[in-house]
Amino acid sequence: MRTPICELLGIELPLLAFSHCRDVVAAVTNAGGLGVLGAASHTPEQLEHELRWIDDNVAGRPYGVDLIAPATYAGKGEGRDTVGLWDLIPDGHRKFVDELLAAHGVEPHDPPSAGQRHRPRLTEEHARECLDIAFAHPISLIANALGVPPAYMVERGKSAGVAVAALVGTKAHAVRQVEAGVDIIVAQGSEAGGHVGEVSTMVLVPEVVDAVRQVSAGGPPVPVLAAGGIVNGAQMAAALALGAAGVWTGSVWLTCEEAETAPATKAKFVAAGSSDTVRSRSRTGKPSRQLRSAWTDAWEDAAAPPALPMPVQSLLSEPALRRVDRLAESGHEGARELATYFVGQGVGLMNRVRPAREVVYTMAEEFAAAVERLGTLLDED
Amino acid sequence: MRTPICELLGIELPLLAFSHCRDVVAAVTNAGGLGVLGAASHTPEQLEHELRWIDDNVAGRPYGVDLIAPATYAGKGEGRDTVGLWDLIPDGHRKFVDELLAAHGVEPHDPPSAGQRHRPRLTEEHARECLDIAFAHPISLIANALGVPPAYMVERGKSAGVAVAALVGTKAHAVRQVEAGVDIIVAQGSEAGGHVGEVSTMVLVPEVVDAVRQVSAGGPPVPVLAAGGIVNGAQMAAALALGAAGVWTGSVWLTCEEAETAPATKAKFVAAGSSDTVRSRSRTGKPSRQLRSAWTDAWEDAAAPPALPMPVQSLLSEPALRRVDRLAESGHEGARELATYFVGQGVGLMNRVRPAREVVYTMAEEFAAAVERLGTLLDED
């Protein structure tokens, strides 16, 4: 099952696995795919720690790092730390969150104190620092999860011989990415977890493959990975039928044995159907897909305040939701109702907790079975 | 490329084509697929006329009819005609439409006069009458586009040996349909045109295939067709990789040479990208996907009145949009801005006007090419 992306990245299976959990990254890489560590929510110190662990556990096999290096965000260029950013949150928003938590029996969260003063994530400064750390390790891929990678990321990739990938939700963005020098396009359908656009995988992938082929005229086209809703090998075959060079997966790893997903949320994921997600600005300020919960319902209500711009909304939502996760784990009923996390519609197909390695092998088997079944249809003509 | 659905329906290609245009229905049937006439907006007299024409033009080859037999709707059991239903439209809604039209230089539409008094569509009475007509013709399939087919439809199909199909947007609905005795499930993803749910084709199809297999335990599973976003043969291969027995298509026929699509709207479809659709209640009262236009934008605005229930919203929107279509054809600028019609995200891949027959043959070739390309990947292992 080798495609051009396998040659480019030195992997056996055209399967990339995005995860915030180092164990998943190493397990997928060791099983023949490519694990990509999502580092947007790591501090630089945490990232260094995780990458060192991965280096010690993949025996030189290829892996990647995914960052969010946003082009525009609130407070850009103002040098605000987390305490300074907190001042950008209107009183009405703080009150809304406090009341939402209180209605579920959860204490309000305090504003960050001087002791919690640090450089905010989802900013250029944070991305640059993480990039320095990533490039000090033997990475094979660096990805930008939101928008065109900044020139400093593309140039760094080129000079180090590291493939630069970027996620897109529209054809127009794919063309801009190729023109900016990106090596791998991840066409991510609206059914994906996390930051997503509105076009589905079934339509977006062939549309992007065609557009990238046109804009690459002259040279070999930039490979396109399909993302969004893909959690099994039949879907992987479907993605390759659509013209993708491989698949980029995320949600499926959240219910792995190794995953760091909060236990109450993992249990919700296993029980959820595909209709149980919502695309909402309430977590990061940009539209992202996540499990529907009392938290997302409240923000979708007509009476809710509008989400704040990135990275301010995260400052409001993340500490509250981390507190919720801790309480949910101890059985707190209100916290269980609020608990949520990024996940795609593929959650409806994620019904068992398995080791990541088993997921990879099963996907490879399902892929082969689907392709053989399709071949039989042609043979019968 | 024969699948169980080919045996069941007596067709060569597992390709079903929904269209309101008899020429498309006949062309697809004659090219080896199965044309399905969408009759929800026909009067009984029109339906009889169209089916007679189809019988004269398909030489006994199989075709189907698609109705909307809604279980619940405004005015049910009250025996209101179109004039009586008009009374259910609040003044504020009439004023909103009149002002929207006026803002684009289009005259307001008058309430239906006594001369336009007829039985409203999208009601049980209309569906029953159309069903009588359909079953007087040699149809091979009868489909219900919205909800569980009523018992009178299922029983009629069983006794006449006509396959009963139904469209679903969730796993739970699919199970209910199978339990109600439906012979073919059409799992329609959110990217489809017309009435749609929220789960994408890539996720919904495997989820429904699995659920239907479980609920059919003991006998052969009810075949599942994939719908939503499918306009080419690579996507058809993808759908079959996902476990579908075939595909149900709709949007792709709207830009065929034969299509009755209003010319200004057809031109908009050819120019549109996949991001140019919107899922909105503004046309029929239930969420349906259509091309974004000044009409849909106005209804999506926070100041717009909420859509009315089916079939009242159609009484408000259809006459206005038919007037818009006529004006748009004559070059009226404001009408061109308002003009819209049901279409799926696949519109982004519909970039040429071709005969329906050519679309069928091209899809078959693309399907074979995609399957062969996938097979090559396995061979190289």
PDB file of N, CA and C in Angstrom, chain B residues 296-344:
ATOM      1  N   THR B 296     -31.112  33.505   0.271  1.00  0.00           N
ATOM      2  CA  THR B 296     -30.759  32.710   1.460  1.00  0.00           C
ATOM      3  C   THR B 296     -30.040  33.587   2.484  1.00  0.00           C
ATOM      4  N   ASP B 297     -29.209  34.524   2.011  1.00  0.00           N
ATOM      5  CA  ASP B 297     -28.517  35.423   2.949  1.00  0.00           C
ATOM      6  C   ASP B 297     -29.530  36.187   3.800  1.00  0.00           C
ATOM      7  N   ALA B 298     -30.580  36.686   3.144  1.00  0.00           N
ATOM      8  CA  ALA B 298     -31.577  37.473   3.875  1.00  0.00           C
ATOM      9  C   ALA B 298     -32.247  36.626   4.955  1.00  0.00           C
ATOM     10  N   TRP B 299     -32.553  35.367   4.618  1.00  0.00           N
ATOM     11  CA  TRP B 299     -33.220  34.494   5.589  1.00  0.00           C
ATOM     12  C   TRP B 299     -32.284  34.044   6.697  1.00  0.00           C
ATOM     13  N   GLU B 300     -30.968  34.036   6.428  1.00  0.00           N
ATOM     14  CA  GLU B 300     -30.004  33.644   7.465  1.00  0.00           C
ATOM     15  C   GLU B 300     -29.719  34.805   8.410  1.00  0.00           C
ATOM     16  N   ASP B 301     -30.102  36.013   8.010  1.00  0.00           N
ATOM     17  CA  ASP B 301     -29.828  37.200   8.825  1.00  0.00           C
ATOM     18  C   ASP B 301     -30.562  37.098  10.172  1.00  0.00           C
ATOM     19  N   ALA B 302     -29.927  37.636  11.205  1.00  0.00           N
ATOM     20  CA  ALA B 302     -30.524  37.556  12.546  1.00  0.00           C
ATOM     21  C   ALA B 302     -31.886  38.247  12.596  1.00  0.00           C
ATOM     22  N   ALA B 303     -32.104  39.218  11.709  1.00  0.00           N
ATOM     23  CA  ALA B 303     -33.359  39.967  11.723  1.00  0.00           C
ATOM     24  C   ALA B 303     -34.478  39.244  10.965  1.00  0.00           C
ATOM     25  N   ALA B 304     -34.167  38.143  10.309  1.00  0.00           N
ATOM     26  CA  ALA B 304     -35.190  37.445   9.515  1.00  0.00           C
ATOM     27  C   ALA B 304     -36.180  36.726  10.421  1.00  0.00           C
ATOM     28  N   PRO B 305     -37.425  36.588   9.981  1.00  0.00           N
ATOM     29  CA  PRO B 305     -38.372  35.806  10.776  1.00  0.00           C
ATOM     30  C   PRO B 305     -37.998  34.320  10.689  1.00  0.00           C
ATOM     31  N   PRO B 306     -38.400  33.530  11.687  1.00  0.00           N
ATOM     32  CA  PRO B 306     -38.100  32.092  11.610  1.00  0.00           C
ATOM     33  C   PRO B 306     -38.894  31.462  10.465  1.00  0.00           C
ATOM     34  N   ALA B 307     -38.311  30.433   9.837  1.00  0.00           N
ATOM     35  CA  ALA B 307     -39.026  29.780   8.740  1.00  0.00           C
ATOM     36  C   ALA B 307     -40.313  29.157   9.272  1.00  0.00           C
ATOM     37  N   LEU B 308     -41.332  29.122   8.435  1.00  0.00           N
ATOM     38  CA  LEU B 308     -42.621  28.529   8.805  1.00  0.00           C
ATOM     39  C   LEU B 308     -42.566  27.022   8.591  1.00  0.00           C
ATOM     40  N   PRO B 309     -43.497  26.280   9.203  1.00  0.00           N
ATOM     41  CA  PRO B 309     -43.471  24.823   9.008  1.00  0.00           C
ATOM     42  C   PRO B 309     -43.848  24.432   7.577  1.00  0.00           C
ATOM     43  N   MET B 310     -43.441  23.213   7.195  1.00  0.00           N
ATOM     44  CA  MET B 310     -43.848  22.624   5.927  1.00  0.00           C
ATOM     45  C   MET B 310     -45.352  22.390   5.980  1.00  0.00           C
ATOM     46  N   PRO B 311     -46.160  22.634   4.940  1.00  0.00           N
ATOM     47  CA  PRO B 311     -45.772  23.141   3.619  1.00  0.00           C
ATOM     48  C   PRO B 311     -45.957  24.637   3.467  1.00  0.00           C
ATOM     49  N   VAL B 312     -46.153  25.381   4.590  1.00  0.00           N
ATOM     50  CA  VAL B 312     -46.491  26.808   4.484  1.00  0.00           C
ATOM     51  C   VAL B 312     -45.322  27.628   3.942  1.00  0.00           C
ATOM     52  N   GLN B 313     -44.077  27.277   4.401  1.00  0.00           N
ATOM     53  CA  GLN B 313     -42.926  28.057   3.938  1.00  0.00           C
ATOM     54  C   GLN B 313     -42.793  27.990   2.406  1.00  0.00           C
ATOM     55  N   SER B 314     -43.068  26.830   1.832  1.00  0.00           N
ATOM     56  CA  SER B 314     -42.975  26.693   0.369  1.00  0.00           C
ATOM     57  C   SER B 314     -43.968  27.596  -0.342  1.00  0.00           C
ATOM     58  N   LEU B 315     -45.142  27.757   0.276  1.00  0.00           N
ATOM     59  CA  LEU B 315     -46.172  28.601  -0.330  1.00  0.00           C
ATOM     60  C   LEU B 315     -45.693  30.051  -0.382  1.00  0.00           C
ATOM     61  N   LEU B 316     -44.849  30.397   0.597  1.00  0.00           N
ATOM     62  CA  LEU B 316     -44.291  31.746   0.654  1.00  0.00           C
ATOM     63  C   LEU B 316     -43.107  31.875  -0.308  1.00  0.00           C
ATOM     64  N   SER B 317     -42.259  30.831  -0.369  1.00  0.00           N
ATOM     65  CA  SER B 317     -41.002  30.956  -1.122  1.00  0.00           C
ATOM     66  C   SER B 317     -41.132  30.583  -2.602  1.00  0.00           C
ATOM     67  N   GLU B 318     -41.883  29.527  -2.924  1.00  0.00           N
ATOM     68  CA  GLU B 318     -41.854  29.026  -4.304  1.00  0.00           C
ATOM     69  C   GLU B 318     -42.395  30.013  -5.340  1.00  0.00           C
ATOM     70  N   PRO B 319     -43.581  30.609  -5.094  1.00  0.00           N
ATOM     71  CA  PRO B 319     -44.057  31.555  -6.118  1.00  0.00           C
ATOM     72  C   PRO B 319     -43.090  32.726  -6.295  1.00  0.00           C
ATOM     73  N   ALA B 320     -42.518  33.192  -5.171  1.00  0.00           N
ATOM     74  CA  ALA B 320     -41.571  34.313  -5.254  1.00  0.00           C
ATOM     75  C   ALA B 320     -40.339  33.899  -6.055  1.00  0.00           C
ATOM     76  N   LEU B 321     -39.822  32.707  -5.785  1.00  0.00           N
ATOM     77  CA  LEU B 321     -38.588  32.288  -6.463  1.00  0.00           C
ATOM     78  C   LEU B 321     -38.845  31.912  -7.923  1.00  0.00           C
ATOM     79  N   ARG B 322     -40.071  31.493  -8.234  1.00  0.00           N
ATOM     80  CA  ARG B 322     -40.381  31.235  -9.648  1.00  0.00           C
ATOM     81  C   ARG B 322     -40.422  32.549 -10.431  1.00  0.00           C
ATOM     82  N   ARG B 323     -40.993  33.585  -9.777  1.00  0.00           N
ATOM     83  CA  ARG B 323     -40.982  34.906 -10.419  1.00  0.00           C
ATOM     84  C   ARG B 323     -39.543  35.388 -10.592  1.00  0.00           C
ATOM     85  N   VAL B 324     -38.728  35.175  -9.574  1.00  0.00           N
ATOM     86  CA  VAL B 324     -37.309  35.555  -9.643  1.00  0.00           C
ATOM     87  C   VAL B 324     -36.629  34.843 -10.816  1.00  0.00           C
ATOM     88  N   ASP B 325     -36.883  33.546 -10.974  1.00  0.00           N
ATOM     89  CA  ASP B 325     -36.262  32.789 -12.068  1.00  0.00           C
ATOM     90  C   ASP B 325     -36.615  33.380 -13.436  1.00  0.00           C
ATOM     91  N   ARG B 326     -37.893  33.716 -13.586  1.00  0.00           N
ATOM     92  CA  ARG B 326     -38.326  34.258 -14.890  1.00  0.00           C
ATOM     93  C   ARG B 326     -37.627  35.592 -15.175  1.00  0.00           C
ATOM     94  N   LEU B 327     -37.560  36.444 -14.151  1.00  0.00           N
ATOM     95  CA  LEU B 327     -36.912  37.745 -14.338  1.00  0.00           C
ATOM     96  C   LEU B 327     -35.410  37.571 -14.579  1.00  0.00           C
ATOM     97  N   ALA B 328     -34.805  36.628 -13.845  1.00  0.00           N
ATOM     98  CA  ALA B 328     -33.358  36.412 -13.979  1.00  0.00           C
ATOM     99  C   ALA B 328     -33.013  36.003 -15.405  1.00  0.00           C
ATOM    100  N   GLU B 329     -33.893  35.206 -15.992  1.00  0.00           N
ATOM    101  CA  GLU B 329     -33.639  34.722 -17.348  1.00  0.00           C
ATOM    102  C   GLU B 329     -33.611  35.880 -18.344  1.00  0.00           C
ATOM    103  N   SER B 330     -34.403  36.922 -18.041  1.00  0.00           N
ATOM    104  CA  SER B 330     -34.433  38.065 -18.956  1.00  0.00           C
ATOM    105  C   SER B 330     -33.346  39.084 -18.616  1.00  0.00           C
ATOM    106  N   GLY B 331     -32.461  38.718 -17.692  1.00  0.00           N
ATOM    107  CA  GLY B 331     -31.311  39.580 -17.423  1.00  0.00           C
ATOM    108  C   GLY B 331     -31.483  40.546 -16.257  1.00  0.00           C
ATOM    109  N   HIS B 332     -32.570  40.449 -15.528  1.00  0.00           N
ATOM    110  CA  HIS B 332     -32.850  41.341 -14.387  1.00  0.00           C
ATOM    111  C   HIS B 332     -31.773  41.149 -13.309  1.00  0.00           C
ATOM    112  N   GLU B 333     -31.064  42.212 -12.997  1.00  0.00           N
ATOM    113  CA  GLU B 333     -29.897  42.094 -12.119  1.00  0.00           C
ATOM    114  C   GLU B 333     -30.286  41.665 -10.699  1.00  0.00           C
ATOM    115  N   GLY B 334     -31.304  42.309 -10.137  1.00  0.00           N
ATOM    116  CA  GLY B 334     -31.733  41.977  -8.782  1.00  0.00           C
ATOM    117  C   GLY B 334     -32.212  40.537  -8.690  1.00  0.00           C
ATOM    118  N   ALA B 335     -32.923  40.084  -9.701  1.00  0.00           N
ATOM    119  CA  ALA B 335     -33.407  38.707  -9.707  1.00  0.00           C
ATOM    120  C   ALA B 335     -32.243  37.728  -9.794  1.00  0.00           C
ATOM    121  N   ARG B 336     -31.224  38.086 -10.560  1.00  0.00           N
ATOM    122  CA  ARG B 336     -30.041  37.199 -10.641  1.00  0.00           C
ATOM    123  C   ARG B 336     -29.378  37.047  -9.277  1.00  0.00           C
ATOM    124  N   GLU B 337     -29.386  38.125  -8.498  1.00  0.00           N
ATOM    125  CA  GLU B 337     -28.786  38.041  -7.153  1.00  0.00           C
ATOM    126  C   GLU B 337     -29.603  37.129  -6.231  1.00  0.00           C
ATOM    127  N   LEU B 338     -30.913  37.155  -6.395  1.00  0.00           N
ATOM    128  CA  LEU B 338     -31.783  36.355  -5.530  1.00  0.00           C
ATOM    129  C   LEU B 338     -31.843  34.885  -5.947  1.00  0.00           C
ATOM    130  N   ALA B 339     -31.678  34.601  -7.229  1.00  0.00           N
ATOM    131  CA  ALA B 339     -31.945  33.261  -7.766  1.00  0.00           C
ATOM    132  C   ALA B 339     -31.136  32.181  -7.048  1.00  0.00           C
ATOM    133  N   THR B 340     -31.815  31.096  -6.718  1.00  0.00           N
ATOM    134  CA  THR B 340     -31.161  29.964  -6.055  1.00  0.00           C
ATOM    135  C   THR B 340     -31.985  28.721  -6.276  1.00  0.00           C
ATOM    136  N   TYR B 341     -31.378  27.562  -6.006  1.00  0.00           N
ATOM    137  CA  TYR B 341     -32.101  26.300  -6.089  1.00  0.00           C
ATOM    138  C   TYR B 341     -31.347  25.289  -5.233  1.00  0.00           C
ATOM    139  N   PHE B 342     -32.036  24.200  -4.906  1.00  0.00           N
ATOM    140  CA  PHE B 342     -31.416  23.115  -4.141  1.00  0.00           C
ATOM    141  C   PHE B 342     -30.177  22.603  -4.886  1.00  0.00           C
ATOM    142  N   VAL B 343     -29.069  22.477  -4.196  1.00  0.00           N
ATOM    143  CA  VAL B 343     -27.879  21.839  -4.776  1.00  0.00           C
ATOM    144  C   VAL B 343     -26.931  21.478  -3.644  1.00  0.00           C
ATOM    145  N   GLY B 344     -26.149  20.435  -3.857  1.00  0.00           N
ATOM    146  CA  GLY B 344     -25.207  19.988  -2.839  1.00  0.00           C
ATOM    147  C   GLY B 344     -23.828  20.603  -3.029  1.00  0.00           C
TER     148      GLY B 344
END
